[in-house]
Coordinates of C-alpha atoms and ligand atoms in Angstrom, one line a residue:
M1 CA -39.5 -12.2 20.7
A2 CA -39.7 -13.3 24.3
Q3 CA -41.4 -16.2 25.3
I4 CA -44.4 -15.2 27.9
G5 CA -45.4 -17.6 30.7
T6 CA -45.9 -18.3 34.6
D7 CA -42.7 -21.0 34.8
I8 CA -41.1 -19.9 37.8
G9 CA -38.5 -22.5 37.4
R10 CA -37.6 -21.0 33.9
A11 CA -37.2 -17.5 35.4
K12 CA -35.1 -18.7 38.1
A13 CA -33.0 -20.5 35.6
I14 CA -32.1 -17.5 33.3
L15 CA -31.6 -15.1 36.4
E16 CA -29.1 -17.5 37.7
A17 CA -27.5 -17.7 34.0
G18 CA -27.1 -13.5 34.4
E19 CA -29.9 -12.8 32.0
L20 CA -32.7 -10.8 32.5
I21 CA -36.4 -11.4 32.6
G22 CA -39.7 -9.3 32.4
F23 CA -41.0 -9.3 36.2
P24 CA -44.7 -8.8 37.5
T25 CA -45.2 -6.9 40.4
E26 CA -48.3 -4.9 42.0
T27 CA -47.1 -1.4 40.8
V28 CA -45.4 -2.0 37.3
Y29 CA -43.7 -4.8 35.5
G30 CA -40.0 -4.7 36.1
L31 CA -36.8 -5.7 34.1
A32 CA -35.2 -7.9 36.5
G33 CA -31.6 -9.2 36.8
N34 CA -29.3 -10.7 39.7
A35 CA -28.6 -7.5 41.9
L36 CA -25.2 -9.1 43.1
N37 CA -24.2 -9.6 39.6
T38 CA -22.5 -6.5 37.8
N39 CA -22.8 -8.1 34.1
A40 CA -26.6 -8.6 34.8
V41 CA -27.0 -5.1 36.5
M42 CA -25.0 -3.5 33.6
K43 CA -27.3 -5.4 31.0
I44 CA -30.5 -4.0 32.7
F45 CA -29.0 -0.4 32.1
E46 CA -27.9 -1.0 28.2
T47 CA -31.5 -3.0 27.7
K48 CA -33.4 0.0 28.6
N49 CA -31.4 2.7 27.6
R50 CA -31.2 4.3 31.0
P51 CA -28.4 6.7 31.6
N52 CA -25.9 5.2 34.2
F53 CA -26.6 8.3 36.8
D54 CA -30.1 6.6 37.3
P55 CA -29.8 4.1 40.4
L56 CA -31.9 0.9 40.5
I57 CA -34.5 -0.4 43.0
V58 CA -33.5 -3.7 44.6
H59 CA -36.3 -6.2 45.1
T60 CA -36.2 -9.0 48.3
G61 CA -38.8 -11.7 49.5
S62 CA -39.1 -10.6 53.0
I63 CA -38.1 -7.7 55.2
D64 CA -35.7 -10.4 57.0
Q65 CA -33.3 -10.8 53.9
I66 CA -33.0 -6.8 53.5
S67 CA -30.4 -6.8 56.7
Q68 CA -28.0 -8.7 54.4
Y69 CA -27.7 -5.6 52.1
T70 CA -28.5 -2.6 54.2
H71 CA -27.3 -1.1 57.4
P72 CA -30.2 -1.4 60.2
I73 CA -33.4 0.2 59.2
D74 CA -33.9 3.5 60.9
G75 CA -37.0 3.3 63.5
E76 CA -39.4 5.5 61.5
L77 CA -38.7 3.5 58.3
Q78 CA -39.0 0.4 60.2
K79 CA -42.1 1.4 61.2
L80 CA -43.4 2.0 57.6
A81 CA -41.6 -1.3 56.2
E82 CA -43.5 -3.5 58.8
R83 CA -47.0 -1.9 57.9
F84 CA -46.8 -1.9 53.9
W85 CA -44.2 -4.4 53.0
P86 CA -45.2 -6.5 51.1
G87 CA -46.5 -3.6 48.8
P88 CA -45.8 -0.3 46.7
L89 CA -43.4 1.2 49.3
T90 CA -39.7 1.7 48.4
L91 CA -37.3 2.7 51.1
L92 CA -33.7 4.6 50.7
L93 CA -31.4 2.6 53.1
K94 CA -27.7 2.9 53.7
K95 CA -26.1 0.2 51.6
K96 CA -23.7 -2.2 52.6
P97 CA -20.6 -3.1 50.3
N98 CA -22.2 -6.3 48.6
I99 CA -24.6 -3.8 47.2
S100 CA -22.3 -2.4 44.0
D101 CA -21.6 1.0 42.9
H102 CA -23.5 0.0 39.3
V103 CA -26.8 -0.4 41.3
T104 CA -27.2 2.7 43.2
S105 CA -25.2 5.1 40.6
G106 CA -22.6 5.8 43.1
L107 CA -25.0 6.6 46.1
D108 CA -24.1 5.5 49.6
T109 CA -28.1 4.5 49.8
V110 CA -30.0 1.8 48.1
A111 CA -33.5 1.6 47.2
V112 CA -35.3 -1.5 48.2
R113 CA -38.6 -3.0 48.4
V114 CA -40.4 -6.1 48.9
P115 CA -43.2 -6.4 46.2
D116 CA -47.1 -7.6 46.8
H117 CA -47.6 -10.0 43.8
P118 CA -47.4 -13.6 44.4
L119 CA -45.4 -15.0 41.4
A120 CA -42.9 -12.3 42.3
L121 CA -42.9 -13.5 46.0
D122 CA -42.6 -16.6 45.0
L123 CA -39.5 -16.3 42.7
L124 CA -37.6 -14.0 45.2
R125 CA -38.2 -16.7 47.8
S126 CA -36.7 -19.4 45.3
I127 CA -33.6 -17.7 44.5
D128 CA -30.6 -16.6 46.8
F129 CA -30.0 -13.3 45.5
P130 CA -32.2 -9.9 45.2
L131 CA -33.5 -8.7 42.2
A132 CA -32.5 -5.4 40.5
A133 CA -35.4 -4.2 38.5
P134 CA -36.3 -0.7 37.3
S135 CA -39.7 -0.6 35.3
A136 CA -39.6 -2.5 32.0
N137 CA -39.9 0.2 29.7
P138 CA -37.4 2.2 27.4
F139 CA -36.1 5.1 29.4
G140 CA -38.5 7.8 29.6
Y141 CA -41.7 6.1 28.2
I142 CA -44.8 4.9 29.5
S143 CA -44.1 2.3 32.2
P144 CA -45.8 -1.2 31.6
T145 CA -49.0 -3.0 33.6
R146 CA -49.0 -5.9 31.6
A147 CA -47.0 -8.9 30.0
S148 CA -47.6 -7.7 26.3
H149 CA -46.4 -4.0 27.6
V150 CA -43.1 -5.6 28.1
Q151 CA -43.0 -8.0 25.0
D152 CA -43.9 -4.8 22.7
Q153 CA -41.1 -2.9 23.8
L154 CA -38.2 -5.0 25.1
G155 CA -39.3 -8.6 23.9
D156 CA -36.5 -8.8 21.3
K157 CA -33.9 -8.0 24.0
I158 CA -34.7 -10.3 26.7
P159 CA -35.7 -14.4 26.8
Y160 CA -38.4 -14.6 29.1
I161 CA -41.5 -12.6 30.6
L162 CA -43.5 -14.0 33.9
D163 CA -46.7 -13.1 33.1
G164 CA -48.6 -12.1 36.4
G165 CA -51.8 -10.4 34.6
D166 CA -52.8 -6.6 35.0
C167 CA -50.7 -5.0 38.0
A168 CA -53.5 -4.4 40.6
V169 CA -52.2 -1.1 41.6
G170 CA -50.4 0.4 38.2
L171 CA -48.6 3.3 39.3
E172 CA -44.7 2.7 40.6
S173 CA -43.8 2.4 44.2
T174 CA -43.6 5.6 46.8
I175 CA -40.5 6.3 47.5
V176 CA -39.1 7.0 51.1
G177 CA -36.2 8.3 52.8
I178 CA -34.9 9.9 55.9
E179 CA -32.6 12.9 56.1
E180 CA -31.8 14.3 59.6
G181 CA -34.7 12.6 61.3
Q182 CA -37.2 13.8 58.9
V183 CA -39.2 11.3 56.6
V184 CA -38.8 12.4 53.0
I185 CA -40.9 11.2 50.0
Y186 CA -38.9 11.4 46.6
R187 CA -41.5 10.0 44.5
L188 CA -45.4 10.1 44.9
G189 CA -46.9 6.6 44.1
G190 CA -48.9 3.5 45.0
T191 CA -48.6 4.2 49.0
E192 CA -50.8 7.6 49.8
I193 CA -48.9 10.2 51.7
S194 CA -51.9 10.1 54.1
A195 CA -51.4 6.6 55.1
I196 CA -47.8 7.2 55.6
E197 CA -48.4 10.1 57.9
E198 CA -50.9 7.8 59.9
I199 CA -47.5 6.1 60.8
V200 CA -45.1 8.7 61.0
G201 CA -46.5 11.9 61.2
K202 CA -45.8 15.1 58.6
V203 CA -43.7 14.0 55.9
L204 CA -41.5 16.2 53.4
I205 CA -42.2 16.2 49.9
L206 CA -39.3 16.7 48.0
P207 CA -40.1 19.9 45.4
Q208 CA -40.2 18.5 42.2
S209 CA -37.1 19.1 40.6
S210 CA -35.9 18.7 36.7
S211 CA -32.5 18.6 37.3
N212 CA -31.9 16.5 40.4
P213 CA -29.8 13.8 39.0
K214 CA -29.9 12.2 42.6
S215 CA -33.3 10.9 41.7
P216 CA -34.2 11.0 38.0
G217 CA -37.8 9.4 38.4
M218 CA -38.6 13.1 39.3
L219 CA -37.0 14.2 35.9
K220 CA -39.2 16.8 34.7
S221 CA -40.4 14.7 31.1
H222 CA -40.8 11.1 31.9
Y223 CA -43.8 8.5 31.7
A224 CA -44.1 10.1 28.3
P225 CA -45.9 8.7 25.3
R226 CA -44.2 9.3 21.7
K227 CA -47.3 11.3 20.5
P228 CA -47.2 15.1 21.9
F229 CA -49.3 15.1 25.1
I230 CA -51.3 18.2 26.1
L231 CA -52.7 18.9 29.5
G232 CA -55.6 21.0 30.2
D233 CA -59.2 21.6 29.7
I234 CA -60.0 19.2 27.1
R235 CA -63.2 21.6 25.7
S236 CA -61.2 24.1 25.0
L237 CA -58.1 22.3 23.7
A238 CA -60.2 20.0 21.6
E239 CA -62.1 23.0 20.0
K240 CA -58.5 24.3 18.9
Y241 CA -57.4 20.9 17.3
A242 CA -60.6 20.4 15.4
A243 CA -60.5 23.8 14.3
S244 CA -57.2 23.4 12.7
G245 CA -58.5 19.6 11.2
G246 CA -56.3 17.7 13.4
K247 CA -57.2 14.3 14.6
F248 CA -56.7 14.1 18.3
A249 CA -57.4 11.4 21.4
V250 CA -59.1 12.6 24.7
L251 CA -57.8 11.1 28.1
S252 CA -60.4 11.9 30.6
F253 CA -60.9 11.1 34.2
D254 CA -64.6 10.2 34.6
T255 CA -66.3 12.7 31.8
D256 CA -67.3 11.2 28.4
Y257 CA -66.0 13.8 25.9
S258 CA -67.5 11.5 22.9
A259 CA -69.4 14.7 21.6
L260 CA -66.4 16.6 21.0
N261 CA -65.7 13.8 18.2
P262 CA -62.1 12.8 19.3
Q263 CA -60.5 10.1 17.0
A264 CA -60.0 7.8 20.2
S265 CA -60.7 8.1 23.5
F266 CA -59.9 7.0 27.1
I267 CA -62.3 7.3 30.6
L268 CA -59.9 6.4 33.7
S269 CA -62.6 5.9 35.8
K270 CA -66.5 6.4 34.8
S271 CA -67.1 6.0 38.7
R272 CA -64.2 8.6 39.6
N273 CA -63.0 5.9 41.9
F274 CA -59.0 6.7 42.1
E275 CA -57.6 3.2 42.3
E276 CA -59.4 2.5 39.1
A277 CA -58.1 5.4 37.2
A278 CA -54.3 4.6 38.7
R279 CA -54.8 1.0 37.6
N280 CA -55.8 2.3 33.9
L281 CA -53.5 5.3 33.6
F282 CA -50.5 3.7 31.7
S283 CA -52.4 1.1 29.7
G284 CA -54.9 4.2 28.7
M285 CA -51.8 6.6 27.6
R286 CA -50.2 3.5 25.3
L287 CA -53.8 2.8 23.8
L288 CA -54.1 6.4 22.9
D289 CA -50.5 6.5 21.8
Q290 CA -51.3 3.9 19.3
A291 CA -54.1 5.7 17.7
D292 CA -54.0 7.6 14.4
V293 CA -53.9 10.8 16.0
S294 CA -51.5 13.5 16.0
V295 CA -51.9 14.8 19.7
I296 CA -53.6 13.3 22.8
L297 CA -55.5 15.8 25.2
A298 CA -55.9 15.0 28.7
E299 CA -57.1 16.6 32.2
E300 CA -55.6 16.7 35.8
L301 CA -57.5 14.9 38.5
P302 CA -58.6 16.2 41.8
E303 CA -55.8 16.4 44.0
E304 CA -56.9 13.8 46.4
H305 CA -56.1 10.1 46.9
F306 CA -54.0 8.7 44.1
G307 CA -55.4 12.0 42.3
K308 CA -51.9 13.6 43.4
A309 CA -49.7 11.0 42.1
I310 CA -51.9 10.4 38.9
N311 CA -51.4 14.5 38.1
D312 CA -47.4 14.1 38.8
R313 CA -47.3 11.3 35.9
L314 CA -49.4 13.3 33.6
R315 CA -47.4 16.3 34.0
R316 CA -44.2 14.5 33.3
A317 CA -45.9 12.8 30.3
A318 CA -46.9 16.6 29.2
A319 CA -43.5 18.3 30.0
K320 CA -41.2 18.6 27.0
Ligands
TXA1 O1 -43.0 0.0 41.6 C1 -41.5 0.2 41.2 O2 -41.2 1.1 41.9 C2 -41.0 -0.4 40.4 C3 -40.9 -1.8 40.3 C4 -40.8 -2.7 39.2 O3 -40.8 -2.3 41.5 N1 -39.7 -0.1 40.1 C5 -39.6 1.2 39.5 O4 -37.8 1.6 39.2 O5 -40.4 2.2 39.5 P1 -37.6 2.7 38.2 O6 -36.2 2.5 38.1 O7 -38.5 3.1 36.8 O8 -37.5 3.7 39.5 C6 -36.9 3.8 40.3 C7 -36.7 5.2 40.9 C8 -35.7 6.0 39.9 O9 -36.1 7.6 39.8 C9 -34.5 6.2 40.9 O10 -33.6 7.4 40.5 C10 -35.0 6.5 42.4 O11 -35.6 5.0 41.9 N2 -33.8 5.6 43.1 C11 -33.2 4.4 42.9 N3 -32.3 4.2 44.1 C12 -32.1 5.5 44.4 C13 -31.3 6.2 45.4 N4 -30.2 5.4 46.4 N5 -31.6 7.3 45.9 C14 -32.7 8.2 45.3 N6 -33.6 7.6 44.2 C15 -33.1 6.6 44.1
MG2 MG1 -39.4 3.9 35.7

């Protein structure tokens, strides 16, 4: 199993040797390696069983470092970088040749972000290369939001997990690019669309596609538990499963459904707080996935604040 700790020096030495670590950020934990080392980058794909057509996000410790790896940032995106970095925002920028095609899956853009987590920033500022880091989960499974989640699934494949506690945001970064002057959102996430629109005006949210190899975070089925995950009206779904004698778990926004006698249940936020719901989402899904049930029943949230991004994850978890 991996060692878990807060030793930046140890993490740095492992990364310098071309090995991988579990890496805390404010969104989810990453599986990090030296983005300039092709072997390390290939190990990332192998370790999480990720198809090589799904490009990686490159993390740096400051905006200034990014110009080493990308062409100058477009004015609109520059405004977003200045407003939201460090933070849960990823920008798609034209790459320089020192970022290899392995990182970008052959695309001429590279996804970059400055994470807002003290340990992550200390580490990034102590090394002289950027870190490629996808979420530290096996491809297609629920993303990890604490060190033990990484240990459970990838602990036998990496030497060290840097423990930064529970992720404060709990949803992956919002991915933003620009096409012919129009700001485009490729993935809903931890930076709200309304906050982005306050800076750059109306954005285009790319229709969610099941077959867009350019942005597989948008694959129809993703973030999924191993158990069947069904989204709908919990009351009527529960009646159906109870009638057939099946054991079920319930994932709800704020409602207590214990009167329906679920085998296990998880409430995302009793006070209907969207930030709390986002923080709890992936650990709640994991908990229910481990319960002794044959199905997980869940409901959508109102489409406001993080509700939209949370519903996006719930729908992909439910997609077959
Ligand atoms: O919050 C996050 O973004 C976390 C933490 C660890 O930083 N990382 C993360 O990485 O969610 P990952 O690999 O699970 O998701 C990255 C998404 C993928 O859907 C990938 O397709 C998209 O970013 N992506 C990366 N480079 C891209 C590019 N050049 N063009 C379009 N999409 C890109
Ligand atoms: Mg992921």
